[in-house]
Short mmCIF file of C-alpha atoms in Angstrom, two decimals:
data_model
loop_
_atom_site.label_atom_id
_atom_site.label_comp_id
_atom_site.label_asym_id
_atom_site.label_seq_id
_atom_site.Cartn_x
_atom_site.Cartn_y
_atom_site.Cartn_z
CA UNK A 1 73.66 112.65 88.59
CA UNK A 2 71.68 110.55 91.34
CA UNK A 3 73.49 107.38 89.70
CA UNK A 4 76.84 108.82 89.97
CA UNK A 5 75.87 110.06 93.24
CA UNK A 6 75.07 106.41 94.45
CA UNK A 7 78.34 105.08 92.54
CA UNK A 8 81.18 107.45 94.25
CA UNK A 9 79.30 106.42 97.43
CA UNK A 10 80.09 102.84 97.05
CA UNK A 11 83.27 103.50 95.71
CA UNK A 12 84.03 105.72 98.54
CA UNK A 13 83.07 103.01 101.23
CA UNK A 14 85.46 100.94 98.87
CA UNK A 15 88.17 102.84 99.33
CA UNK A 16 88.01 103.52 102.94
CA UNK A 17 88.02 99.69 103.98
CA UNK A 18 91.58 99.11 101.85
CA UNK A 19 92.83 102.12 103.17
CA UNK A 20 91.87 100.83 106.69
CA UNK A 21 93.73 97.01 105.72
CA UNK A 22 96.69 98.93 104.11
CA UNK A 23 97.69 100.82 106.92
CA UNK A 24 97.66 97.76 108.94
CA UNK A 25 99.62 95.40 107.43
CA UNK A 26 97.37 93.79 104.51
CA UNK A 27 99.02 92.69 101.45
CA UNK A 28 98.16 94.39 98.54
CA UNK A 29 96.37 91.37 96.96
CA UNK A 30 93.82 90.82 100.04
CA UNK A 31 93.07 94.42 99.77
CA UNK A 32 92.55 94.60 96.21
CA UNK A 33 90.48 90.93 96.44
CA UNK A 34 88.44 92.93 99.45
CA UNK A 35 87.85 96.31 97.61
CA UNK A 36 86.79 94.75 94.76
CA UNK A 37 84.01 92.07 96.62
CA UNK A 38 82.83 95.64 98.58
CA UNK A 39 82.13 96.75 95.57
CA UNK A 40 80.69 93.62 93.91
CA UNK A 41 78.60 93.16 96.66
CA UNK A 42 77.32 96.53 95.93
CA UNK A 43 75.77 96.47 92.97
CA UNK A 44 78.71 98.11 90.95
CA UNK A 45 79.91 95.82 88.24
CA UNK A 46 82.79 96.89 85.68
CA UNK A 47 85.85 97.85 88.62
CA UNK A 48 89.08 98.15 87.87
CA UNK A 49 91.42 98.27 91.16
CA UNK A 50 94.48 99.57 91.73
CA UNK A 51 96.78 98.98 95.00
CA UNK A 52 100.35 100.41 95.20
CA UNK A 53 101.96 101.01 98.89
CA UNK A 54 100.95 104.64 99.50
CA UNK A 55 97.47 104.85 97.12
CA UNK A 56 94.27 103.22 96.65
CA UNK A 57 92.68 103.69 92.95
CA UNK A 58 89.15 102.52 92.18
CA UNK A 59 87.92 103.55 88.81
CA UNK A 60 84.29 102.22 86.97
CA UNK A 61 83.15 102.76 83.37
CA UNK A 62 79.27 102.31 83.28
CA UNK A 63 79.38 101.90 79.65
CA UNK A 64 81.62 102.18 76.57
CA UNK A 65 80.39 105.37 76.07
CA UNK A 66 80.47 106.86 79.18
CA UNK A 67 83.50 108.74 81.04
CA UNK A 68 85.05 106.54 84.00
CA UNK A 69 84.26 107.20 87.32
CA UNK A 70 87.51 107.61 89.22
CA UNK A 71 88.26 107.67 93.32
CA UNK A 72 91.86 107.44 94.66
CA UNK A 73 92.60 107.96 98.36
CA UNK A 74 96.69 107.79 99.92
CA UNK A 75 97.57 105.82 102.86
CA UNK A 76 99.87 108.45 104.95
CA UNK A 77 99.65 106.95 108.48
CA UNK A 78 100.34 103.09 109.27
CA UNK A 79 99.74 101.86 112.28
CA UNK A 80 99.67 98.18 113.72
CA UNK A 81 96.05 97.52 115.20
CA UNK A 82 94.48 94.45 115.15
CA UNK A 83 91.70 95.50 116.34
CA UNK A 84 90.28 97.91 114.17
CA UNK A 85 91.13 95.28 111.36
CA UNK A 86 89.19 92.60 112.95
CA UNK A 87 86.34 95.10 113.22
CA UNK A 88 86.95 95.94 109.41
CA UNK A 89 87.22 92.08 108.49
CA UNK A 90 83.76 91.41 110.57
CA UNK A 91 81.99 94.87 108.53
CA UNK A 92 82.93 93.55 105.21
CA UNK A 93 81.99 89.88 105.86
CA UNK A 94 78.40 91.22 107.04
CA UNK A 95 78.16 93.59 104.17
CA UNK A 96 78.65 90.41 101.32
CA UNK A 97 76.54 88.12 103.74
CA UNK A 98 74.01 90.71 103.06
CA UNK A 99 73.54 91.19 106.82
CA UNK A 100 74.66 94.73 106.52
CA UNK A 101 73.60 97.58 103.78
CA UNK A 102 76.01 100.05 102.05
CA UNK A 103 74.87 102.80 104.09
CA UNK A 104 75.17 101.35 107.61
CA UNK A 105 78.81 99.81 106.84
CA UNK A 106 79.67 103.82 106.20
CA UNK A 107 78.47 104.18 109.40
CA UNK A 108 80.01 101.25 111.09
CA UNK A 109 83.54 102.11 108.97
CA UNK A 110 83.28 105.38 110.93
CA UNK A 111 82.50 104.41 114.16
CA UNK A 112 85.57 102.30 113.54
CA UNK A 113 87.98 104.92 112.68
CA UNK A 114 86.83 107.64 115.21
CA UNK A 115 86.26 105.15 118.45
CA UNK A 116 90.39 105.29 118.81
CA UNK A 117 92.12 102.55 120.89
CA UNK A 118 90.06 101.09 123.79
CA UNK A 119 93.26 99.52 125.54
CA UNK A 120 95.24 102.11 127.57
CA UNK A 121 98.81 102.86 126.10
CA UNK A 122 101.14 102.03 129.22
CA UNK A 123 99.39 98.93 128.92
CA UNK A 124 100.45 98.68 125.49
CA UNK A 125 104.01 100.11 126.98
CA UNK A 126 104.09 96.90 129.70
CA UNK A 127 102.79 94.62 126.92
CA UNK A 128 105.98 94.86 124.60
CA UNK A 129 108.00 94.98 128.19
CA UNK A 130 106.82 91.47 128.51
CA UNK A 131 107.61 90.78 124.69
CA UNK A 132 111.11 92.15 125.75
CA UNK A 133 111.05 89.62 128.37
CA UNK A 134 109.75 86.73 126.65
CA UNK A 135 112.58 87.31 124.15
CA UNK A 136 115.27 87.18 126.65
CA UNK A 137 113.83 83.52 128.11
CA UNK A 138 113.51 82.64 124.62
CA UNK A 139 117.38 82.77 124.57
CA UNK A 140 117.99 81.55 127.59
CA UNK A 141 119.04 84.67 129.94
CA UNK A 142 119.14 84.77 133.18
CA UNK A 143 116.81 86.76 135.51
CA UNK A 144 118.49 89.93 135.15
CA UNK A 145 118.56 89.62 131.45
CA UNK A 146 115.12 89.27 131.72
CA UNK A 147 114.49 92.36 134.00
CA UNK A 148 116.64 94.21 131.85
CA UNK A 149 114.86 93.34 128.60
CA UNK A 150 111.61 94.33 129.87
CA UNK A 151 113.24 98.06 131.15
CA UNK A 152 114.93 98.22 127.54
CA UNK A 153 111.64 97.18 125.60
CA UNK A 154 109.53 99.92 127.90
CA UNK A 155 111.98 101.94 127.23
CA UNK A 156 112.49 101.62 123.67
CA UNK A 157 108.17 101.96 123.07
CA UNK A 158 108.19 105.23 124.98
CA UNK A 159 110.94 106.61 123.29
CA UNK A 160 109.82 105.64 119.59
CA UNK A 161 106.28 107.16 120.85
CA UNK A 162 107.49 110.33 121.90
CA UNK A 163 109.44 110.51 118.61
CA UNK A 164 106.51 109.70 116.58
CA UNK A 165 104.18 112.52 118.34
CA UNK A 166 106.98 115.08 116.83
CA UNK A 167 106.59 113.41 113.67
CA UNK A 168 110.02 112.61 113.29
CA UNK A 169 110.27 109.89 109.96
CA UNK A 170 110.64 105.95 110.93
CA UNK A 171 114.57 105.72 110.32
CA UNK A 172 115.67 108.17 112.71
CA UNK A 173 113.66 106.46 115.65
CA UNK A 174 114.98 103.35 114.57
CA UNK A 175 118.39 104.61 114.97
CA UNK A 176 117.61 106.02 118.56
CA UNK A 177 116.04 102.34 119.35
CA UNK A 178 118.98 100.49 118.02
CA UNK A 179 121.55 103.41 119.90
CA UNK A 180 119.19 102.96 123.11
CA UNK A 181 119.31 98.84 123.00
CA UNK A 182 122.84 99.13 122.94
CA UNK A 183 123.88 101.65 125.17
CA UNK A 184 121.60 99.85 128.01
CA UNK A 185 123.91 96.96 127.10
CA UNK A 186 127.26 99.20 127.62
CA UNK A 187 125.90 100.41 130.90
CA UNK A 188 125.13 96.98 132.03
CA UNK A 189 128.79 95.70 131.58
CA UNK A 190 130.09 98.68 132.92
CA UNK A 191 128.39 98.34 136.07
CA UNK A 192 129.82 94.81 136.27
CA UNK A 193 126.65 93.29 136.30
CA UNK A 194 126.09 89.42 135.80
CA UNK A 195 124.18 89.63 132.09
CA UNK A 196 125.26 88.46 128.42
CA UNK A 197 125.08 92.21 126.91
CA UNK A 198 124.56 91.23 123.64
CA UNK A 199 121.43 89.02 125.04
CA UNK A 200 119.96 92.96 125.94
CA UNK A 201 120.68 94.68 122.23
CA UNK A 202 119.27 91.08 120.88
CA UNK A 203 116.00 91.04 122.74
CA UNK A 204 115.47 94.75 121.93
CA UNK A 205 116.60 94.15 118.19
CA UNK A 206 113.79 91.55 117.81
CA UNK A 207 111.60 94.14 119.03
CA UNK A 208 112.16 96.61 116.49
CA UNK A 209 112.35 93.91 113.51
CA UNK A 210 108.63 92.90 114.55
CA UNK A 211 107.52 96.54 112.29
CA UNK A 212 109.59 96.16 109.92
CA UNK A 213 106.83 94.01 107.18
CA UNK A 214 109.34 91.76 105.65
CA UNK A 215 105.70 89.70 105.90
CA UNK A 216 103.66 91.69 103.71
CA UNK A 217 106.57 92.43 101.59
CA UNK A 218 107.32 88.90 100.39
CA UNK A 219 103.49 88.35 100.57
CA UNK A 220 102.99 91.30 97.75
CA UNK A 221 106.19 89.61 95.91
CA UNK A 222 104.93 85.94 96.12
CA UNK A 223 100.74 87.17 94.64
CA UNK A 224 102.17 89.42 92.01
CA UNK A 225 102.16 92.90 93.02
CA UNK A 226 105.86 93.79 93.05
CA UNK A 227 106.00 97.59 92.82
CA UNK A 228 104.44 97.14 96.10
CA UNK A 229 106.59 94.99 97.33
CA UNK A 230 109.56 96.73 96.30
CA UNK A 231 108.45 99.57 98.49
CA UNK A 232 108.16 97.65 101.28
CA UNK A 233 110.85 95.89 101.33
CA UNK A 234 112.84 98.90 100.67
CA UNK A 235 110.83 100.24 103.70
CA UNK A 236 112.42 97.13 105.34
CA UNK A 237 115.93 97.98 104.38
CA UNK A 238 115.89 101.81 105.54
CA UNK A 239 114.42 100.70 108.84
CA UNK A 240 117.31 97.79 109.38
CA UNK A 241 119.70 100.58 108.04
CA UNK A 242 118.66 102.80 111.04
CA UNK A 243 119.01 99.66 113.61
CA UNK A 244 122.58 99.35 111.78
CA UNK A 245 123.25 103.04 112.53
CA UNK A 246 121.75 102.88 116.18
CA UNK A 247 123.99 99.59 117.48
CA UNK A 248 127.22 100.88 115.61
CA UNK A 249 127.08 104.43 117.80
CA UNK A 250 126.19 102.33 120.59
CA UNK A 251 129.12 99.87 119.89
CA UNK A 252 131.70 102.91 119.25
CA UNK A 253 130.65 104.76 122.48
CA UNK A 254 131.29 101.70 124.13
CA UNK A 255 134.80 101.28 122.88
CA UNK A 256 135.47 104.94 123.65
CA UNK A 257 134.88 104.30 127.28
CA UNK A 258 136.37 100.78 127.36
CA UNK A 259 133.66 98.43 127.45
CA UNK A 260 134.10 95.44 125.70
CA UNK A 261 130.61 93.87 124.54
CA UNK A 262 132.16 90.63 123.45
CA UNK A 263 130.87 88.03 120.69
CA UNK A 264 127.26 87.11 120.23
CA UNK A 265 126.26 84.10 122.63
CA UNK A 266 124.02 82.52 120.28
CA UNK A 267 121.26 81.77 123.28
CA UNK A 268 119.48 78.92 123.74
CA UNK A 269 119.60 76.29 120.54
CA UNK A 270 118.91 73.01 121.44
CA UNK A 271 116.13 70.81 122.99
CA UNK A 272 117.90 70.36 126.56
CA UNK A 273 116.14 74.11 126.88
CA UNK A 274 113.05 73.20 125.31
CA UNK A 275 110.84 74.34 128.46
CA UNK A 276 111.96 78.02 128.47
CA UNK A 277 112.19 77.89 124.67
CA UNK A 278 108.58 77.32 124.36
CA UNK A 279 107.38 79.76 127.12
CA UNK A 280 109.33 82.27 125.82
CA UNK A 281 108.26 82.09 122.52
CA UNK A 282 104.51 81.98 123.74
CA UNK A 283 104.87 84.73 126.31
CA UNK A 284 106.60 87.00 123.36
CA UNK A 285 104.00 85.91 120.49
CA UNK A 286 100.57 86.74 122.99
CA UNK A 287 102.99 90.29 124.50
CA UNK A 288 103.03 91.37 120.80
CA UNK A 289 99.27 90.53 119.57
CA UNK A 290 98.27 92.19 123.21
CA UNK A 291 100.73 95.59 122.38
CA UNK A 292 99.22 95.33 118.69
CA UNK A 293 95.60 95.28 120.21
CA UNK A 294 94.70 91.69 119.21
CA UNK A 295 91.24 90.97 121.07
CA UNK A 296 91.74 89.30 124.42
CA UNK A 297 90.38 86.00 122.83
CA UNK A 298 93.00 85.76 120.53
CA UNK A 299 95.88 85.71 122.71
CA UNK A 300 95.75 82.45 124.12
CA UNK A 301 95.69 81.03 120.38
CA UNK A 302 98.73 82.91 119.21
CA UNK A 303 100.76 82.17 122.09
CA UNK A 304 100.29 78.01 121.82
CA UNK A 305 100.53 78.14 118.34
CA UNK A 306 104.08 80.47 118.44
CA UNK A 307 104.98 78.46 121.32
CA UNK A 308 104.72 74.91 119.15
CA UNK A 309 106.23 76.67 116.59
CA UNK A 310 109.39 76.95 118.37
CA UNK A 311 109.72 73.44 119.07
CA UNK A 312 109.26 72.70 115.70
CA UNK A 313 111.66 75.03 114.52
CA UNK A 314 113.78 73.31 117.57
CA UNK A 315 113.32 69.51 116.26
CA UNK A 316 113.68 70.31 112.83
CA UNK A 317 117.15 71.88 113.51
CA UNK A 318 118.58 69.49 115.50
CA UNK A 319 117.61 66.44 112.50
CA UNK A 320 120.35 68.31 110.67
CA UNK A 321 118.97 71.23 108.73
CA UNK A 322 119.89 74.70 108.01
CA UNK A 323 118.16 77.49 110.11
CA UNK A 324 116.01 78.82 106.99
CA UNK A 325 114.73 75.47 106.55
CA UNK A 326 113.80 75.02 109.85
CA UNK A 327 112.23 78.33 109.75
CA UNK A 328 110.16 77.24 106.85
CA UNK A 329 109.29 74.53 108.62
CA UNK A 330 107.78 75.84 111.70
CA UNK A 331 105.97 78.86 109.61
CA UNK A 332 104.16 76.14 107.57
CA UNK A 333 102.80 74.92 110.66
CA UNK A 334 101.51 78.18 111.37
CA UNK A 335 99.92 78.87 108.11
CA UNK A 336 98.44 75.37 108.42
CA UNK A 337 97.00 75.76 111.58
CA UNK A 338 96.35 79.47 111.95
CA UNK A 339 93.37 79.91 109.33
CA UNK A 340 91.35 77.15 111.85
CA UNK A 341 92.56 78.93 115.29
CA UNK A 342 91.78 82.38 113.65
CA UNK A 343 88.14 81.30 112.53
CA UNK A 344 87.33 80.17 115.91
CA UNK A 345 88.24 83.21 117.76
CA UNK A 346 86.75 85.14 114.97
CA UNK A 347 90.13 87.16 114.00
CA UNK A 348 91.28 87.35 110.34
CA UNK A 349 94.30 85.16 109.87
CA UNK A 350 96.82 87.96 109.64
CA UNK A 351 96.26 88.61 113.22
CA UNK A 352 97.45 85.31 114.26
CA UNK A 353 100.09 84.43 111.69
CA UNK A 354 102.67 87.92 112.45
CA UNK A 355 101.95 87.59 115.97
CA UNK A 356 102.98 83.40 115.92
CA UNK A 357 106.20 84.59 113.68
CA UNK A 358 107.57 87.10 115.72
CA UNK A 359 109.55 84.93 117.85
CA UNK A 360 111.46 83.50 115.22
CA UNK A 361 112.46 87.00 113.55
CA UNK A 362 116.46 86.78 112.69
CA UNK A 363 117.38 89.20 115.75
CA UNK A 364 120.41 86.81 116.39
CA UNK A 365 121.72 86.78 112.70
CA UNK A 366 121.14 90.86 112.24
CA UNK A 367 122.83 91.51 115.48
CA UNK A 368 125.92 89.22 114.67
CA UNK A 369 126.12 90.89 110.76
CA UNK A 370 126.20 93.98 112.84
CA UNK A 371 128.57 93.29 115.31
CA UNK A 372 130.92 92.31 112.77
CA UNK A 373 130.45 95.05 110.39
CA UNK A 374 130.99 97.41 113.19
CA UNK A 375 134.00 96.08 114.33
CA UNK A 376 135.42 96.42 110.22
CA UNK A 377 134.53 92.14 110.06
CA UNK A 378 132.62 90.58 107.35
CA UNK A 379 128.96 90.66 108.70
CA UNK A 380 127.66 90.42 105.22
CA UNK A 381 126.81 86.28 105.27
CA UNK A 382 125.21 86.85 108.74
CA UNK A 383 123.24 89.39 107.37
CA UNK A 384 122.52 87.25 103.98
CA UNK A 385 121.44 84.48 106.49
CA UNK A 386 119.03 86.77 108.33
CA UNK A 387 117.52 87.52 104.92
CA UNK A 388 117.10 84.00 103.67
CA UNK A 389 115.04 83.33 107.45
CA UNK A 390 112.75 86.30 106.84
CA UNK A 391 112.23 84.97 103.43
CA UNK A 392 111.91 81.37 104.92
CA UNK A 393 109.07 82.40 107.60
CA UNK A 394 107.14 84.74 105.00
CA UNK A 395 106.53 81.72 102.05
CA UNK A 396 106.57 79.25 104.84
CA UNK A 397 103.32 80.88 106.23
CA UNK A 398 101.47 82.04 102.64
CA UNK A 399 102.27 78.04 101.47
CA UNK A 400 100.29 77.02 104.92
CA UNK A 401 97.97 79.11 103.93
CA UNK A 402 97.83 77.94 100.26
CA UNK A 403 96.73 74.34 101.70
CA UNK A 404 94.67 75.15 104.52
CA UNK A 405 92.55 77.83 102.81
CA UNK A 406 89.39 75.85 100.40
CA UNK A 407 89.34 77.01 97.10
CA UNK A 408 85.78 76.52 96.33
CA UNK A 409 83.83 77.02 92.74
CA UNK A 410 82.62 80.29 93.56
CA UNK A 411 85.78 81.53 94.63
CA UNK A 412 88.14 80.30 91.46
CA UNK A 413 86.92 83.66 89.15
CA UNK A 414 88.21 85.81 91.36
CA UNK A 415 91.31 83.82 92.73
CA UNK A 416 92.60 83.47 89.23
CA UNK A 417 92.62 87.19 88.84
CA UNK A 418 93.94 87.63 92.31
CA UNK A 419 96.66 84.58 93.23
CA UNK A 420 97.33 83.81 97.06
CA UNK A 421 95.56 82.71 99.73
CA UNK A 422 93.51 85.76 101.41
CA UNK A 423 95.42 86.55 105.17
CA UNK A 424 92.19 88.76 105.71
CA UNK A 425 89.25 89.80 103.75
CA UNK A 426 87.02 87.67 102.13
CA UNK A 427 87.66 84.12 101.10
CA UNK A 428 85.06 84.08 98.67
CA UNK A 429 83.42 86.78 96.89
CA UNK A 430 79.60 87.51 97.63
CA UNK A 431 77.10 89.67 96.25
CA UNK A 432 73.86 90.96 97.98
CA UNK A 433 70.71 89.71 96.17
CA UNK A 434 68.19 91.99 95.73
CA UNK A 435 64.28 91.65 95.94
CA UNK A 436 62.71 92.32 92.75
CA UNK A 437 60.12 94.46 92.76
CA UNK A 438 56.59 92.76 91.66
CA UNK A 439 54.29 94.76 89.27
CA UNK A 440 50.84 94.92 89.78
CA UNK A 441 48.64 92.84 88.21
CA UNK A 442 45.92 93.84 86.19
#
């Protein structure tokens, strides 16, 4: 009983760790590569793990003759915060190192998960306002597309948190995002005022795509786990069906009162706008990892790297290529360069590499597929096209990763059994050695 005792403990601690990089973002094969090092590390040989999107499974079988030892826990809550998973990343790379026992990482896993957020919310509130704004220099509005972004980003982040306190499921406060992005935009060319309206739904679209996970969807789909992928990229597909929903009542109350949004102004494009490309991709990349609770030392980092990104993404365009190759471009810069930058400001890469990519989310391409299909068009090849750059920016980043992560010797066991590079968790699997106990002599 004591052994069994000791075992569901470790499994336990195990569990609660995934559960932890689940909920915020991890793909399913750095959480399985991380539960199963925890419990390597451990002492418990023989695991068998299990990831799907909503449950953890960890089962071990002492012996052929002995009943498995099953644990499952469900991940019902997911919520964005970098912090808590650098804290997490930090506990389990102490606990292989051996720095750390089992018992005090329970402790340390708890402190974790009680402690709460340490960064007020209406900072978080005025930290995707700036995204907002970031967004709209990124696409070259003018100062009062700016100032309006930021209102309609505030906006949108205190509506979708007083919607989420009355437990009210993700697609519905999509839709009130998408209807409140748009409406902002009716009432801003009602009012005569000197903005591109489709520049405010835009920057407030981007926004809402930066949840969505097409990242750790097409991260689960490229390292072999695609029942988990399939459930988050349906995830994906209910929340873009709610921003769908949202814009379209926005677009149809506008017609009913006579306000004519007009086409999509495609923004800024080409290197004569380089400047405010850059800055706005860097102030929208650091506004994000600040709203997601990034540590402070990891903002400057995301925001050159998302800001170099863009001019990639810029130069590679204008030699000629399609927008999905330029996307997969500039995200292979990022994976290339974001496992160094995360390593020195002591973040796991996953931290760095959404925040970089946010910026170059399709919000132009969805918004134009929507435009269209609202007005009875053909929005179907803008929306294809939006789903070819997600793709683009997801394998992009996991092939960076691919050649800037070593594969060492004492890694290759377990990276044959797991493939893909590890966005967070351990890069190479550890176990604590033990002091053997010397007998007496004599």
């Amino acid at each position: 009983m004591a052994d069994n005792t000791d075992t569901y403990k470790t499994l336990d601690v195990a569990l609660r760790i995934g559960e932890m990089l689940l909920s915020s973002g991890a793909g399913a094969a750095d959480v399985t590569a991380t539960m199963w090092s925890v419990a390597h590390a451990c002492g418990i040989r023989n695991v068998e793990v299990d990831v799907t999107f909503t449950t953890l499974t960890l089962s071990h079988q002492p012996s052929a003759d002995e009943p498995a030892l099953i644990q499952t826990r469900h991940v019902r809550h997911r919520d964005i915060d970098y912090e808590d998973l650098t804290l997490v990343d930090h506990l389990v790379r102490d606990l292989l190192a051996g720095v750390i026992d089992r018992d005090e990482a329970r402790s340390r896993l708890a402190r974790v998960v009680s402690s709460g957020h340490r960064r007020p919310r209406w900072a978080v509130s005025l930290g995707f306002g700036v995204m907002g704004a970031g967004v709209g220099m990124l696409l070259g509005g003018n100062p009062t597309v700016i100032v309006i972004a930021f209102v309609a980003a505030v906006g949108i982040d205190l509506l979708l948190r007083w919607m989420s306190r009355r437990r009210l499921p993700g697609f519905y406060q999509q839709v009130a995002g998408g209807l409140l992005a748009t409406l902002l935009a009716v009432t801003s060319a009602a009012v005569g005022l000197d903005v591109d309206p489709s520049l405010v739904v835009t920057t407030s679209i981007v926004m809402l795509l930066a949840g969505i996970g097409f990242m750790g969807a097409i991260q689960d789909a490229l390292t072999g786990f695609p029942l988990t992928a399939g459930a988050r990229i349906l995830e994906a597909i209910l929340a873009t069906a709610g921003i769908i929903a949202g814009v379209s009542g926005g677009l149809t109350v506008g017609q009913m009162l006579g306000v004519d949004l007009g086409r999509l102004d495609p923004g800024v494009s080409t290197l004569s706008e380089a400047t405010m490309v850059v800055a706005g991709a860097a102030i929208c990349a650091g506004a994000f990892a600040f709203s997601s609770y990034a540590p402070l030392r990891s903002l400057l980092p995301i925001a050159l790297i998302a800001g170099v990104a863009s001019l990639v993404l810029g130069l590679v365009e204008e030699l000629g290529f399609s927008r999905a190759w330029s996307a997969a471009v500039a995200a292979l810069f990022v994976g290339l360069v974001s496992y160094a930058a995360a390593g020195r400001v002591r973040v796991p890469p996953l931290v760095v590499v959404v925040s970089a990519i946010v910026p170059m989310l399709p919000g132009l391409s969805i918004y134009r597929g929507l435009s269209l299909l609202a007005a009875g068009g053909n929005g179907i090849l803008s929306l294809m096209g939006a789903a070819a750059i997600a793709i683009a920016l997801a394998s992009g980043v996991i092939f960076g990763e691919y050649a800037a992560q070593p594969l060492r010797r004492e890694a290759r066991r377990l990276e044959q059994r797991l493939s893909g590079p590890r966005l967070v968790g351990p890069v190479r699997a550890r176990q604590v050695k033990r002091k053997k106990k010397t007998e007496p002599v004599g």
